[in-house]
Every structure is written in structure tokens, then in C-alpha cells.
XYZ file of C-alpha atoms in Angstrom:
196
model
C -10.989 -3.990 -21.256
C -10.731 -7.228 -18.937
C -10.832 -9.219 -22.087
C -7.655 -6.823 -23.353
C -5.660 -7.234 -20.498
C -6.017 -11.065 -20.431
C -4.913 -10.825 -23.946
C -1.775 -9.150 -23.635
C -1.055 -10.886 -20.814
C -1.353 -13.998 -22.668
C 0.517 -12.539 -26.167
C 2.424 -9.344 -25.168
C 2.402 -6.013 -26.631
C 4.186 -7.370 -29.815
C 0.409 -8.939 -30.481
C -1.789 -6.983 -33.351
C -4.982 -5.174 -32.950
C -6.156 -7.187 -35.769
C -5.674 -10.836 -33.588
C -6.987 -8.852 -30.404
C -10.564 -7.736 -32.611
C -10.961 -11.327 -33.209
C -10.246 -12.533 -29.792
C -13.002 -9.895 -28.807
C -15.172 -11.320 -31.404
C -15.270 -8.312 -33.130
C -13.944 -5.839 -35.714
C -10.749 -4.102 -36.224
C -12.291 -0.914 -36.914
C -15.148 -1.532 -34.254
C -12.045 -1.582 -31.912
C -10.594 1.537 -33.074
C -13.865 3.256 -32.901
C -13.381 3.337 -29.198
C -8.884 3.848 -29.233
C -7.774 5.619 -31.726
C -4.551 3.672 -32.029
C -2.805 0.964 -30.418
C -1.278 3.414 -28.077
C -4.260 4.724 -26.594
C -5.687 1.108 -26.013
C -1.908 -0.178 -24.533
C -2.489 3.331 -22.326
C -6.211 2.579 -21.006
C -4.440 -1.196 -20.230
C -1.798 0.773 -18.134
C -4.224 2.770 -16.469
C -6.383 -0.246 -15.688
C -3.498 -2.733 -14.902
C -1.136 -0.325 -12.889
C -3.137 2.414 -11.746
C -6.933 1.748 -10.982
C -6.057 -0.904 -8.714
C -3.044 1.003 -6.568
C -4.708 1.245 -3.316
C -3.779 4.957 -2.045
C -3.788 3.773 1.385
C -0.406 2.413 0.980
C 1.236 5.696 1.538
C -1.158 6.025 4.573
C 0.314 3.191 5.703
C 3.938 3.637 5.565
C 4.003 6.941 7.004
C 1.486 6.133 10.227
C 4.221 6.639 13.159
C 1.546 4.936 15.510
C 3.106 1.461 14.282
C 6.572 0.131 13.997
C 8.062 0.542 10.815
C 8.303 -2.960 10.857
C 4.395 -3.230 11.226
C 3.773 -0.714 8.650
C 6.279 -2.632 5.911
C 4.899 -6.103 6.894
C 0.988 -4.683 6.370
C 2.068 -2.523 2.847
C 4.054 -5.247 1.476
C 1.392 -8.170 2.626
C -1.353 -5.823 0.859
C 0.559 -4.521 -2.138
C 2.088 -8.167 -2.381
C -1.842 -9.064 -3.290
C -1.977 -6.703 -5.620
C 1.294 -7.179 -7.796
C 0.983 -11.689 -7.410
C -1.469 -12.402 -10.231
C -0.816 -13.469 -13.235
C -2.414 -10.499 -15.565
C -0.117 -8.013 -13.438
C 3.146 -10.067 -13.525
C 2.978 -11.041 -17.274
C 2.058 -7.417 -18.482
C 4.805 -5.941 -15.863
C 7.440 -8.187 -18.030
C 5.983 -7.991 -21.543
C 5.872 -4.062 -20.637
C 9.347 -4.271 -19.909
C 10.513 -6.313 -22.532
C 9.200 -3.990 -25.553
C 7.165 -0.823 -23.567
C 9.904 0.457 -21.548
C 7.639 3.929 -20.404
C 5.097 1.973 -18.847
C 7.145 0.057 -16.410
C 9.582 3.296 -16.636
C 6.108 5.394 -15.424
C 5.294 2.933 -12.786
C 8.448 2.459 -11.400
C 8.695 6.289 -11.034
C 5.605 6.877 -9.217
C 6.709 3.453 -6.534
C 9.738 5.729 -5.862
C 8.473 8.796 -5.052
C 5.118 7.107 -3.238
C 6.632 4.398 -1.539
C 10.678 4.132 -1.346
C 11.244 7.640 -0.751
C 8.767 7.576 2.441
C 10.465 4.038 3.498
C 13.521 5.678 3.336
C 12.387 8.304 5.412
C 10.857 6.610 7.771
C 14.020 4.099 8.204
C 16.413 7.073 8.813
C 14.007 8.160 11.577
C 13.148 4.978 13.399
C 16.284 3.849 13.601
C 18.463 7.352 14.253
C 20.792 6.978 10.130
C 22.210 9.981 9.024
C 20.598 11.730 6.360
C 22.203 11.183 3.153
C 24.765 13.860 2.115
C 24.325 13.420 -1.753
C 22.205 12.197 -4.549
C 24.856 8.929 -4.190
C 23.980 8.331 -0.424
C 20.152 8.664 -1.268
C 20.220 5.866 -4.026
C 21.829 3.535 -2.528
C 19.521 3.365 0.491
C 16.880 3.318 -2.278
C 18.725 0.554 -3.846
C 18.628 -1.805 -0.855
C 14.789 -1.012 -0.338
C 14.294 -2.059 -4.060
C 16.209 -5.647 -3.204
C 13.580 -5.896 -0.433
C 10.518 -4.310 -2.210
C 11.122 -6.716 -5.561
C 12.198 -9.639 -3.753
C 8.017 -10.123 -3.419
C 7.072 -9.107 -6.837
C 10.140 -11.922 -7.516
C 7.676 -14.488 -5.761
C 5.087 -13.752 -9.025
C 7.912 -14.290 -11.589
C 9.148 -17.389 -10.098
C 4.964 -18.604 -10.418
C 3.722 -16.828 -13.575
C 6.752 -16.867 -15.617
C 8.951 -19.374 -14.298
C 6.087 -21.613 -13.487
C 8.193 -22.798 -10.095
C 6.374 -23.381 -6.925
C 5.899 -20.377 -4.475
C 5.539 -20.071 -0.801
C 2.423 -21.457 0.489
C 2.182 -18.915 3.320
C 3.217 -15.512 1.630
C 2.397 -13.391 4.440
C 5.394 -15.273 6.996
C 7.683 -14.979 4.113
C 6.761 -11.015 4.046
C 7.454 -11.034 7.747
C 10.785 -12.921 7.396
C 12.153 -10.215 4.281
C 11.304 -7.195 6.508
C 12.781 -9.033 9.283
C 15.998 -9.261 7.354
C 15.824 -6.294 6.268
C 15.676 -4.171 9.310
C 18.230 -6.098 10.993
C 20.627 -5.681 8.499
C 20.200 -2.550 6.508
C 20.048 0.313 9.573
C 23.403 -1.137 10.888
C 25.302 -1.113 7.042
C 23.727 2.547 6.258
C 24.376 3.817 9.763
C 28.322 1.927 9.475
C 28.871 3.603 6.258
C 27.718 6.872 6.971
C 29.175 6.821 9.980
C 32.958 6.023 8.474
C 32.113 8.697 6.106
């Protein structure tokens, strides 16, 4: 399976079983002795690129009131920021993207409702927003922790895809973003729901 990953990391999801089976050094049909179809095997990649490795402390994390939001983003985003920065997760997140839309569609779903959704939350709390009157009001805040939230998984793209330097020190650029964030997202959600 490690081999598999590497592999579509390398060649996409456009790549054939048949070019895979000889990267394994083995058979087509030995390959399809164990997946059924391509789907099954690009499914068991999923599971072990996107889903093995999510650490369920994350949503520990964001919701432990004994910290500072700012302390819980900063320690989730340092930790998840390890997680999404190497090369086999970037590449497969974009190939997935470019020509598996459920995959990234499934994992984007389940960061919502895991991890924006309690950020939101817990931002609305801490720092005394309104709630959000509508379905409108709710995804915009959920917009502007996106910005935040990708702007980290944007560090991976800019070194696995873009093949640009990256910051040396990732966790003070994590502490910078979620400084920037909190100082300037409460006061634009509380302004606009306020004038509302």
C-alpha cells in the first residue's frame, strides 16, 4: 500500500493498474486478487492517505476551554500542519482534486464538520460574536477560517508542487496566521453582525 501511494503520488490517478503491477514488481491480476477494481484500491489509498493518519485528538484540542483559543489553533494547526506538509499527502490531495473530485469532496466534508464548525464555535464564544442568523452568516465565518486553515496546507503546494522555498520555521509562521487571524476576524464578524 506504501508502494501505491508513492505511486500515485508520483503519476496521479489518471495512471493504470497495469503500470502500477509493474512498479510493484508484480502482476495485474495478482493486484486485483487483493482490489477488485481500481476503485477499491484508489479507496484503501484514501483511507490510508486521509484517514488512518487523522489524529482524533485534534477535535480534543480545539474544543479544550482550559487554553486560549489562540493556544488551541496554534497547537492543532502546528500538529495537523505535520500531517498535511509531505509530499505523498500534498500531491495525492491535488491529483485527487484534479480528476477524483469525492475524495477531496469526502475529506473536505469531514474537516468541516470536525474542525471549522468547532473553530467557529469556539470563536463566537471567546470573543462574545453573535451567532449567525442564517445558513449565509454561518459560511462566511466558515469561509474566513478556510483562508486561515489552507493558508498552511498552501505552504505544501508552494514546496511539493510549486517546488518554491518554504518557511524554515513553520511553527512561528503558524503563530503569526492565527495571530492575524484573531485580530482581525472577531472585529469584521462582530462589525457586520452588529450593523445587521
Amino acid at each position: 500500500m506504501q508502494r501505491a501511494v508513492a505511486f500515485f503520488a508520483s503519476h496521479g490517478f489518471a495512471a493504470s493498474t497495469r503500470d502500477l503491477a509493474k512498479e510493484l514488481d508484480i502482476t495485474q491480476p495478482l493486484l486485483y486478487r487483493y482490489f477488485p477494481n481500481k476503485e477499491a484500491l484508489i479507496d484503501r489509498v484514501y483511507e490510508e492517505v486521509f484517514i488512518r493518519r487523522w489524529n482524533p485528538e485534534w477535535e480534543e484540542w480545539l474544543a479544550d476551554r482550559s487554553l486560549t483559543l489562540k493556544e488551541r489553533l496554534c497547537r492543532y494547526l502546528k500538529d495537523y500542519g505535520r500531517f498535511v506538509l509531505r509530499s505523498e499527502w500534498v500531491r495525492i490531495f491535488i491529483y485527487a482534486g484534479l480528476s477524483r473530485g469525492g475524495i477531496n469532496q469526502k475529506y473536505l466534508a469531514r474537516l468541516r464538520e470536525r474542525h471549522f464548525m468547532v473553530i467557529a464555535s469556539e470563536l463566537r464564544r471567546e470573543y462574545g460574536i453573535p451567532e449567525p442568523r442564517d445558513e449565509s452568516e454561518l459560511e462566511d465565518e466558515l469561509d474566513l477560517i478556510w483562508a486561515m486553515h489552507s493558508s498552511v496546507f498552501y505552504i505544501g503546494v508552494r514546496k511539493w508542487i510549486y517546488e518554491l522555498p518554504t518557511p524554515k520555521n513553520l511553527d512561528r509562521v503558524i503563530d503569526l496566521r492565527v495571530e492575524a487571524f484573531l485580530r482581525g476576524v472577531p472585529a469584521v464578524l462582530s462589525e457586520e453582525r452588529r450593523a445587521r
